[in-house]
Structures are given as structure tokens and as C-alpha cells.
PDB file of N, CA and C in Angstrom:
ATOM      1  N   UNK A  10      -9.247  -1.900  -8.139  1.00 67.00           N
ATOM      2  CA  UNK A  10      -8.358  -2.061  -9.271  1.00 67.00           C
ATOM      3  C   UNK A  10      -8.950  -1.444 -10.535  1.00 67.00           C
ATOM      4  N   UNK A  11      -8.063  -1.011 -11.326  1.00 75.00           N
ATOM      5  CA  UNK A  11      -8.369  -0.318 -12.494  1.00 75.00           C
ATOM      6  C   UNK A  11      -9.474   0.633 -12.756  1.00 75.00           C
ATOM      7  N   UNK A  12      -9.326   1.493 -11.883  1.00 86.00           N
ATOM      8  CA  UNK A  12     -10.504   2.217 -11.468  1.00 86.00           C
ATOM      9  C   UNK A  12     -10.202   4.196 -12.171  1.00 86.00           C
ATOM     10  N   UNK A  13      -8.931   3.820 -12.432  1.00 90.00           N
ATOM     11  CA  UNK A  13      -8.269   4.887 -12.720  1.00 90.00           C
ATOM     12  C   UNK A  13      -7.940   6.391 -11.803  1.00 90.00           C
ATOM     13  N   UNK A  14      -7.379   5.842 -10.377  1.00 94.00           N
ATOM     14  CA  UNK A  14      -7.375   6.814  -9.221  1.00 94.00           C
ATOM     15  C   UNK A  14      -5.891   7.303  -9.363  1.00 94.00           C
ATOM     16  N   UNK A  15      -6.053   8.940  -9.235  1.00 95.00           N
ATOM     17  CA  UNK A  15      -4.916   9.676  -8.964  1.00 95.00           C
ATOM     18  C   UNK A  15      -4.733  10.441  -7.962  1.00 95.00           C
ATOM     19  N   UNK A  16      -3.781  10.792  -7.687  1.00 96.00           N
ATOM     20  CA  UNK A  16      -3.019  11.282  -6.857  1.00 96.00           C
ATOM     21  C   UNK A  16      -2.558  10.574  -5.692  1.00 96.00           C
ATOM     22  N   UNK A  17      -2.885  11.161  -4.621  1.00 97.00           N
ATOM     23  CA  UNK A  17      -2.049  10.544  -3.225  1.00 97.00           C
ATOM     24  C   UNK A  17      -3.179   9.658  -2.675  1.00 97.00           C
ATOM     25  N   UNK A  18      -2.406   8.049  -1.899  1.00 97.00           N
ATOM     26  CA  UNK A  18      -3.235   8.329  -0.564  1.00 97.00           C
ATOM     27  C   UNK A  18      -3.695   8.724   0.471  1.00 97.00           C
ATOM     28  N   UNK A  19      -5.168   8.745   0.842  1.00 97.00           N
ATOM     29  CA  UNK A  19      -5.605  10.322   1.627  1.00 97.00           C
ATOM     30  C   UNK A  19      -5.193   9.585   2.993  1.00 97.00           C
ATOM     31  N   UNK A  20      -5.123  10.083   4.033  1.00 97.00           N
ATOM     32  CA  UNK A  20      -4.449   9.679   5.054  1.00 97.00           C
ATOM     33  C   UNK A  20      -5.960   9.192   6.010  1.00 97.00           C
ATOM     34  N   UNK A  21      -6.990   9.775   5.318  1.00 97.00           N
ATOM     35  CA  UNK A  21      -7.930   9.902   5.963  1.00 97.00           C
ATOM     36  C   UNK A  21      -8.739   8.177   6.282  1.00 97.00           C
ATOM     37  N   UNK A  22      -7.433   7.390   5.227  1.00 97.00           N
ATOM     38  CA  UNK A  22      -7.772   5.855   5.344  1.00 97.00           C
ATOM     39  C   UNK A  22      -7.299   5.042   6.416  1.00 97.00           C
ATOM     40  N   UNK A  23      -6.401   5.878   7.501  1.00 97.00           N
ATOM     41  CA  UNK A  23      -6.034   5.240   8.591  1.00 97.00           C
ATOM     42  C   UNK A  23      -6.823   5.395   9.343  1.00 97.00           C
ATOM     43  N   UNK A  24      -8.225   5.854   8.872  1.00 98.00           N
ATOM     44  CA  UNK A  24      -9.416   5.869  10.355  1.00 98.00           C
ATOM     45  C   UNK A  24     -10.330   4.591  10.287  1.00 98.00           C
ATOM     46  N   UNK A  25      -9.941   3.606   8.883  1.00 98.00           N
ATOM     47  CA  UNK A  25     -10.568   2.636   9.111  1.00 98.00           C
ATOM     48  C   UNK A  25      -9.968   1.614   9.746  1.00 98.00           C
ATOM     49  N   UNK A  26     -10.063   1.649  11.131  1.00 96.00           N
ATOM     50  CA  UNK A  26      -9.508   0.744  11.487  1.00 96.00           C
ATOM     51  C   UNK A  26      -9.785  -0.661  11.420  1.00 96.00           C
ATOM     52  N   UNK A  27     -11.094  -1.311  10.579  1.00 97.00           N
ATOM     53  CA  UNK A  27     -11.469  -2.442  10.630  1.00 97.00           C
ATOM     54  C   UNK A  27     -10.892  -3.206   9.219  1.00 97.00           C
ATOM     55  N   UNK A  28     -10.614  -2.524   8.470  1.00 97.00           N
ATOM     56  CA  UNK A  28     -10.137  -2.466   7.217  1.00 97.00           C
ATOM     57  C   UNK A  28      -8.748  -3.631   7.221  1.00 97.00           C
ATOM     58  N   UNK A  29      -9.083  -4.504   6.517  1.00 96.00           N
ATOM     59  CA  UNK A  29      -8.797  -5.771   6.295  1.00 96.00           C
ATOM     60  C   UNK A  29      -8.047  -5.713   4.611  1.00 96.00           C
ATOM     61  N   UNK A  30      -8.769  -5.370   3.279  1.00 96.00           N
ATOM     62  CA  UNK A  30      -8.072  -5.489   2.286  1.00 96.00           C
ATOM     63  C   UNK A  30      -8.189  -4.325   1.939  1.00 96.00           C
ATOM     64  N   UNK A  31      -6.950  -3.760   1.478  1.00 96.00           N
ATOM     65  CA  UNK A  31      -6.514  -2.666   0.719  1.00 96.00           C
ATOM     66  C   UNK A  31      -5.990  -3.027  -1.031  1.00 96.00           C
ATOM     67  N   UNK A  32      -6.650  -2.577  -1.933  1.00 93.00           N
ATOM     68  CA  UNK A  32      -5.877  -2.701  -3.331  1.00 93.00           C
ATOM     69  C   UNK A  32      -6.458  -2.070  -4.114  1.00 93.00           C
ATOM     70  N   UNK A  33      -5.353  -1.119  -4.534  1.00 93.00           N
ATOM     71  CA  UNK A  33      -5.283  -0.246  -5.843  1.00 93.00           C
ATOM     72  C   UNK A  33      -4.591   0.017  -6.778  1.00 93.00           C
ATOM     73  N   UNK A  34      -4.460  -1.404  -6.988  1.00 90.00           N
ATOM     74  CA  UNK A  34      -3.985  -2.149  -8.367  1.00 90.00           C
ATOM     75  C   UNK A  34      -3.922  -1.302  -9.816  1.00 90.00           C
ATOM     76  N   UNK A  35      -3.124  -0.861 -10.493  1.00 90.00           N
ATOM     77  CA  UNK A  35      -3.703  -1.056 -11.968  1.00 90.00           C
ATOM     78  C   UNK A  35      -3.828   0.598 -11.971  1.00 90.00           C
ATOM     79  N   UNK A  36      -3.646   1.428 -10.951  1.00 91.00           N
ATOM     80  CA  UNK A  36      -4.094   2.547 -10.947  1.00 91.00           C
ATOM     81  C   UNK A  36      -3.300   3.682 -11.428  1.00 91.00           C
ATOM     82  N   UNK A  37      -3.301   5.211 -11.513  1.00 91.00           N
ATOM     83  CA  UNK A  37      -2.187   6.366 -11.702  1.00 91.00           C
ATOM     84  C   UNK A  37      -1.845   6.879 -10.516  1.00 91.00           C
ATOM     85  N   UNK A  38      -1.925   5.910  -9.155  1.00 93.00           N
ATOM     86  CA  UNK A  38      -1.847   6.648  -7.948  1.00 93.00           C
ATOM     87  C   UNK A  38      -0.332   6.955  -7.509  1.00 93.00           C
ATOM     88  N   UNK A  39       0.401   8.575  -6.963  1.00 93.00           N
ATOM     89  CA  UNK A  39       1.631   9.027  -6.868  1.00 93.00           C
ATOM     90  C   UNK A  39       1.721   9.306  -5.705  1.00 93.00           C
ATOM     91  N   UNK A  40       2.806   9.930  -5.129  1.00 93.00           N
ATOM     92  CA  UNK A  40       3.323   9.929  -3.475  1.00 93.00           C
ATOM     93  C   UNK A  40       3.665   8.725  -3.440  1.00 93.00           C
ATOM     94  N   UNK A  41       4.185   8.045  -2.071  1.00 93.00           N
ATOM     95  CA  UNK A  41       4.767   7.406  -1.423  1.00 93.00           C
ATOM     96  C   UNK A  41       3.747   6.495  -0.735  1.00 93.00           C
ATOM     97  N   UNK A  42       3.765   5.364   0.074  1.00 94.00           N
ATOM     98  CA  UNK A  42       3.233   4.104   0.163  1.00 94.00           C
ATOM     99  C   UNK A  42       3.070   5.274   2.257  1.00 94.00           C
ATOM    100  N   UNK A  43       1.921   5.268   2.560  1.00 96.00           N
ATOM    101  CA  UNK A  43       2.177   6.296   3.747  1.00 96.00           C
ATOM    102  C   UNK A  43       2.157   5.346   4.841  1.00 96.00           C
ATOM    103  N   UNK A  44       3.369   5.716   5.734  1.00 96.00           N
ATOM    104  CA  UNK A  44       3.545   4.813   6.730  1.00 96.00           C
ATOM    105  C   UNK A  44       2.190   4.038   7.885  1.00 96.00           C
ATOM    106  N   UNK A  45       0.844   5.134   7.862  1.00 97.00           N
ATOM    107  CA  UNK A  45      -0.340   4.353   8.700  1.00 97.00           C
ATOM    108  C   UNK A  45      -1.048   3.174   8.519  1.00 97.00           C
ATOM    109  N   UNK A  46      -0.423   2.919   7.234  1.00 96.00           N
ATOM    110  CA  UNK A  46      -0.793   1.475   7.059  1.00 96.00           C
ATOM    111  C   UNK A  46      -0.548   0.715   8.015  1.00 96.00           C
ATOM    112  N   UNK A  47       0.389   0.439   8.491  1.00 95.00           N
ATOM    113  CA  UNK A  47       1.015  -0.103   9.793  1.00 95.00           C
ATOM    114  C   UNK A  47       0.663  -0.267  11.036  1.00 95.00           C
ATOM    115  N   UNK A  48      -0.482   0.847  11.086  1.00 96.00           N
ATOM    116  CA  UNK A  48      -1.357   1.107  12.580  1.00 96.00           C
ATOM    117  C   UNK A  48      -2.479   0.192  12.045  1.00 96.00           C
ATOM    118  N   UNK A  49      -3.121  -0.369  10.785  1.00 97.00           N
ATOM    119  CA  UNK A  49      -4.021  -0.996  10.249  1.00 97.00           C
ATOM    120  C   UNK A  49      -3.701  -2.587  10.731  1.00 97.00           C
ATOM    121  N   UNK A  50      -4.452  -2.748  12.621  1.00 96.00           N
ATOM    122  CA  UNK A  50      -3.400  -4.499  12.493  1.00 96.00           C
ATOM    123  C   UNK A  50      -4.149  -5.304  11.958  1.00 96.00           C
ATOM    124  N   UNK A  51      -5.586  -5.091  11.550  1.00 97.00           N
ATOM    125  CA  UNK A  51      -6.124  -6.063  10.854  1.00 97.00           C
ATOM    126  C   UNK A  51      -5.894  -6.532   9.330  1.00 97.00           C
ATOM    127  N   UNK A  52      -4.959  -5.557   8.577  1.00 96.00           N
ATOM    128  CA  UNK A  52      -4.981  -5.762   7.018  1.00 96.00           C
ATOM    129  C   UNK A  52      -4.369  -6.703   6.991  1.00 96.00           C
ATOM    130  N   UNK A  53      -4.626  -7.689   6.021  1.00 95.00           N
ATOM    131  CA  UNK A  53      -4.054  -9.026   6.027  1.00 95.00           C
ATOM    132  C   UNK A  53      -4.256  -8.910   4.318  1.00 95.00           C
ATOM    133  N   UNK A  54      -4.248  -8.113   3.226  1.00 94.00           N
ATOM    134  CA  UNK A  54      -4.027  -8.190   2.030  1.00 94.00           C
ATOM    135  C   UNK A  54      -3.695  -6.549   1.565  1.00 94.00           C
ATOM    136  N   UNK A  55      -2.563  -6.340   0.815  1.00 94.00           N
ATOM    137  CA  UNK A  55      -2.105  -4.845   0.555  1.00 94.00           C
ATOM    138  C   UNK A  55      -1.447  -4.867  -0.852  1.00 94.00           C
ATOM    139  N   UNK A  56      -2.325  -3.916  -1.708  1.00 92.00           N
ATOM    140  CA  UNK A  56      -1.342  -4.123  -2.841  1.00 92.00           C
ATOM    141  C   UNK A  56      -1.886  -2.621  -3.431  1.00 92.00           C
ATOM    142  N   UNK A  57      -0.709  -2.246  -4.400  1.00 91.00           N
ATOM    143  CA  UNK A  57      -0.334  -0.993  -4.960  1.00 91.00           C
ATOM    144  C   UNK A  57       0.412  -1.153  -5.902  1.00 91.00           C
ATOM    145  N   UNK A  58      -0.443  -2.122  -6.536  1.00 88.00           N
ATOM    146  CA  UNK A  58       1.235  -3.006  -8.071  1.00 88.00           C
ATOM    147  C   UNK A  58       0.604  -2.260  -8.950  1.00 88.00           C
ATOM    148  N   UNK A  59       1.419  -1.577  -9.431  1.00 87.00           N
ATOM    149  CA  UNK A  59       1.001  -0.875 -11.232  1.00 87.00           C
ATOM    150  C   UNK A  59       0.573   0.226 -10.641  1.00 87.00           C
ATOM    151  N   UNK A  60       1.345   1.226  -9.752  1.00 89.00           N
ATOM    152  CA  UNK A  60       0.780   2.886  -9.782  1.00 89.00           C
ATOM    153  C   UNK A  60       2.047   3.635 -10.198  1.00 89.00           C
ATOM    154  N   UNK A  61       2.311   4.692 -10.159  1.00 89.00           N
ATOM    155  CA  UNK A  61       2.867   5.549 -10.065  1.00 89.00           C
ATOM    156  C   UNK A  61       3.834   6.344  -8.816  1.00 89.00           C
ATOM    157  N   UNK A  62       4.056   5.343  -8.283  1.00 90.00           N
ATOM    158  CA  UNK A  62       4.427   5.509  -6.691  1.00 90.00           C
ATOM    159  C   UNK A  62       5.929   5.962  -6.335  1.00 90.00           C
ATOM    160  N   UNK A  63       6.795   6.586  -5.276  1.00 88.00           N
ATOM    161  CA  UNK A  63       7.753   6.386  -5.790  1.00 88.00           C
ATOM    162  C   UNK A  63       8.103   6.075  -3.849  1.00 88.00           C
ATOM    163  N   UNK A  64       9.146   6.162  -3.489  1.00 87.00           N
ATOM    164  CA  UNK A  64      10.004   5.886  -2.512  1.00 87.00           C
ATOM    165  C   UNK A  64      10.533   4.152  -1.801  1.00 87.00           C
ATOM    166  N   UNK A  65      10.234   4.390  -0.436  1.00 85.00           N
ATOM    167  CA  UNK A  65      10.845   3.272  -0.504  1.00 85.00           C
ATOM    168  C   UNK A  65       9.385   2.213   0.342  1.00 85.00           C
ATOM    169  N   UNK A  66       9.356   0.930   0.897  1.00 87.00           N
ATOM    170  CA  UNK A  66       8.340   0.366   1.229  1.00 87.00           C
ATOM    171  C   UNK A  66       8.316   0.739   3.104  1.00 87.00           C
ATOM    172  N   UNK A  67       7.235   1.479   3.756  1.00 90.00           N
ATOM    173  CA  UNK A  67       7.531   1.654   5.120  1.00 90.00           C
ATOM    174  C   UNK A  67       7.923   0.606   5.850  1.00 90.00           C
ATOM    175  N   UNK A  68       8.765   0.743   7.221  1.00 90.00           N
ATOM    176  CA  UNK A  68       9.223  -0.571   7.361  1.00 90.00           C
ATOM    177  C   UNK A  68       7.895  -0.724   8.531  1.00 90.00           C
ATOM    178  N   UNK A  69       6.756   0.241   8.868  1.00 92.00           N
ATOM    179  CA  UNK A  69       5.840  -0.288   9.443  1.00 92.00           C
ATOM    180  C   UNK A  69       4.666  -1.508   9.123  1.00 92.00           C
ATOM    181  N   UNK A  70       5.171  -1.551   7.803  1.00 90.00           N
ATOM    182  CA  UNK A  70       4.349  -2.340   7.174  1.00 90.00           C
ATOM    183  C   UNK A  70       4.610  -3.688   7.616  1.00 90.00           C
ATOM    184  N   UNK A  71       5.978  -3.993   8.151  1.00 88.00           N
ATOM    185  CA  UNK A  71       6.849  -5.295   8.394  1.00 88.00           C
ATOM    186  C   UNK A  71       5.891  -5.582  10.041  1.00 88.00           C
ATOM    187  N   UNK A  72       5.249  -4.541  10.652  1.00 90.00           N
ATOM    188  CA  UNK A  72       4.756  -5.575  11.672  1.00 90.00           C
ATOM    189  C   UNK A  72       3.501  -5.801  12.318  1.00 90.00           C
ATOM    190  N   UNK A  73       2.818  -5.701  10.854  1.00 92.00           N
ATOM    191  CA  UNK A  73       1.911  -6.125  10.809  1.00 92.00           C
ATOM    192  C   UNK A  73       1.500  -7.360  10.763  1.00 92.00           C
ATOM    193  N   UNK A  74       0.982  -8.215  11.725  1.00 93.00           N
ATOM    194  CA  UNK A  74       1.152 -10.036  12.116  1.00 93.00           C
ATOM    195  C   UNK A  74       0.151 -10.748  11.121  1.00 93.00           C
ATOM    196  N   UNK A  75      -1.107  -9.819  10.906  1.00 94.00           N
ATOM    197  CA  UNK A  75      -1.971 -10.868   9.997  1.00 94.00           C
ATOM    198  C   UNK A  75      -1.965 -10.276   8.321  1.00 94.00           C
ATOM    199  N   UNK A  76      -0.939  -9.638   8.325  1.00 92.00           N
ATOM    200  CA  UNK A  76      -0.671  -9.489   6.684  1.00 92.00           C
ATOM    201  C   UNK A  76      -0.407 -10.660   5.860  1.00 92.00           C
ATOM    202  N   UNK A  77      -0.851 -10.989   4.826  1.00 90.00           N
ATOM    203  CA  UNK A  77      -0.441 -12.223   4.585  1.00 90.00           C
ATOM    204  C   UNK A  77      -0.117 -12.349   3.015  1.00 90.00           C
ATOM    205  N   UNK A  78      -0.842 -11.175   2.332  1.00 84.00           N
ATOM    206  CA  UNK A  78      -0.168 -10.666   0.707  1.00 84.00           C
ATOM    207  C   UNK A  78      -0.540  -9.465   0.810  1.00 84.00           C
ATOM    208  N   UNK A  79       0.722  -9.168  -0.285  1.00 83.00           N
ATOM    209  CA  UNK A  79       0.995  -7.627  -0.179  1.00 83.00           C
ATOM    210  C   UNK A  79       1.835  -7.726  -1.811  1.00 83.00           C
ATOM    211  N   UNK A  80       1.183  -7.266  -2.645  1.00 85.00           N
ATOM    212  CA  UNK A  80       1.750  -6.755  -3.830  1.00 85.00           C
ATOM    213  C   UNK A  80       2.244  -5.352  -4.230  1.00 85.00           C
ATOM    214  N   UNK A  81       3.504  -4.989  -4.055  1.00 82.00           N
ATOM    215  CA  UNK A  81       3.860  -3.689  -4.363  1.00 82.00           C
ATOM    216  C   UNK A  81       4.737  -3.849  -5.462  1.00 82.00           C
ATOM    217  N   UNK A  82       5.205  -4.845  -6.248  1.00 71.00           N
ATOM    218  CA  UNK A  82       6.240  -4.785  -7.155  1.00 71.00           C
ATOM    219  C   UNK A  82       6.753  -3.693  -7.263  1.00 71.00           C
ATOM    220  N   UNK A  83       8.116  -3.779  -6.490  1.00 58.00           N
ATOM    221  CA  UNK A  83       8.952  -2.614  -6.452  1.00 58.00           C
ATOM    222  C   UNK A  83      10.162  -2.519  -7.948  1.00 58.00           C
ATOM    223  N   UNK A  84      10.280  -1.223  -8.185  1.00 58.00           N
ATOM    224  CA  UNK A  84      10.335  -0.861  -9.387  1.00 58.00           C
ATOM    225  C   UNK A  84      11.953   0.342  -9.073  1.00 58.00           C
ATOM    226  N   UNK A  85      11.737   1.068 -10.280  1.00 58.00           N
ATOM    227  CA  UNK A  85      12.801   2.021  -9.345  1.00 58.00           C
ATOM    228  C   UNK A  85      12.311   2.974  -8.847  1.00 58.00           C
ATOM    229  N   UNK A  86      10.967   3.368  -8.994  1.00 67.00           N
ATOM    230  CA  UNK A  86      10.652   3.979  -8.202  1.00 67.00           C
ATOM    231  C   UNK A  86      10.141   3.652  -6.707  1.00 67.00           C
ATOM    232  N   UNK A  87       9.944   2.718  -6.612  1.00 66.00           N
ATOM    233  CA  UNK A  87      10.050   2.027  -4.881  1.00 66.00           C
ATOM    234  C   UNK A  87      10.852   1.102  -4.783  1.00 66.00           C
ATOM    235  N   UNK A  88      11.503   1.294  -3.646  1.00 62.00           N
ATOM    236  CA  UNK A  88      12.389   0.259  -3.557  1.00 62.00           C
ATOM    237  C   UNK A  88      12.357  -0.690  -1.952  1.00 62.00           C
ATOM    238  N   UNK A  89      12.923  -1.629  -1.995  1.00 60.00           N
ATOM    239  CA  UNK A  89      12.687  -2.517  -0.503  1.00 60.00           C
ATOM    240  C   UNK A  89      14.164  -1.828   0.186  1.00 60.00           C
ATOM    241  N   UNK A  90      13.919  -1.392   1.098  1.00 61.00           N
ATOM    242  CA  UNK A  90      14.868  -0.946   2.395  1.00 61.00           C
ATOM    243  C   UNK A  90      15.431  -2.184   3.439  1.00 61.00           C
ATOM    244  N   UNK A  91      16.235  -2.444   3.563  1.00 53.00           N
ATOM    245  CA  UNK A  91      16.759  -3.194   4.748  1.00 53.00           C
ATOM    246  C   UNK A  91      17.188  -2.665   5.834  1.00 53.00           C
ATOM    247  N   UNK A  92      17.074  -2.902   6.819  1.00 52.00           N
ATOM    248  CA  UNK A  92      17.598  -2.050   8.042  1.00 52.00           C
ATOM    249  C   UNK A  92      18.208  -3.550   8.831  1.00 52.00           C
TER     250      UNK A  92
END
């Protein structure tokens, strides 16, 4: 958090697969929320509140079993999808 990170997330973070909390809170980070989060089944905390983000929330994120907070305050630039 508040670390002041820009640009995208690198994709190169879906190789941690042990990776439990994700947050980059507070940040200037842009692109889209990238769907490999989802392959991450251990993350059980995810947040991206206060970037620069835009689209919509992946719906891979929905099945992930030991997620348990996840802060994205969606804005208009992200929005929650229903299917």
C-alpha cells in the first residue's frame, strides 16, 4: 500500500502460486484486474481499492474458496458484472 506503483499488473504474479495476500492499495496502478488471480487458490485476501483501474471484476475471482476479503471498491471505472 501506498507505495506509489504504476502501470499494469505483471502477469508474472501468477507464478506465485503460494501467495496468500495480495494488496495494492492506495496506488496509480492501470489496466484491468487480470483474470490469473483466480488460478491463485490459496489467496484468501485481495485488494486494489484506490488505483487507477478500469474494467470490470473477473468472474474468476468468484471461485476462489479461501478468499475471504477482497477490496476493489468499484467505481466507474470497474464495475461488478453479473452473469
Amino acid at each position: 500500500s501506498l507505495n506509489q506503483l504504476t502501470g499494469t499488473i505483471p502477469e508474472t504474479i501468477s507464478k506465485l502460486t503460494k501467495l496468500y495476500y495480495f494488496s495494492v492499495r492506495f496506488n496509480q496502478l492501470t489496466g484491468t484486474i487480470p483474470s490469473f488471480f483466480g488460478s491463485l487458490s490459496l489467496l484468501e485476501q485481495f485488494s486494489v481499492y484506490t488505483n487507477k483501474m478500469v474494467g470490470t471484476i473477473p468472474p474468476e475471482l468468484g471461485k476462489l474458496r479461501n478468499l475471504g476479503t477482497y477490496s476493489i471498491h468499484p467505481t466507474r471505472r470497474i464495475t461488478v458484472k453479473f452473469d
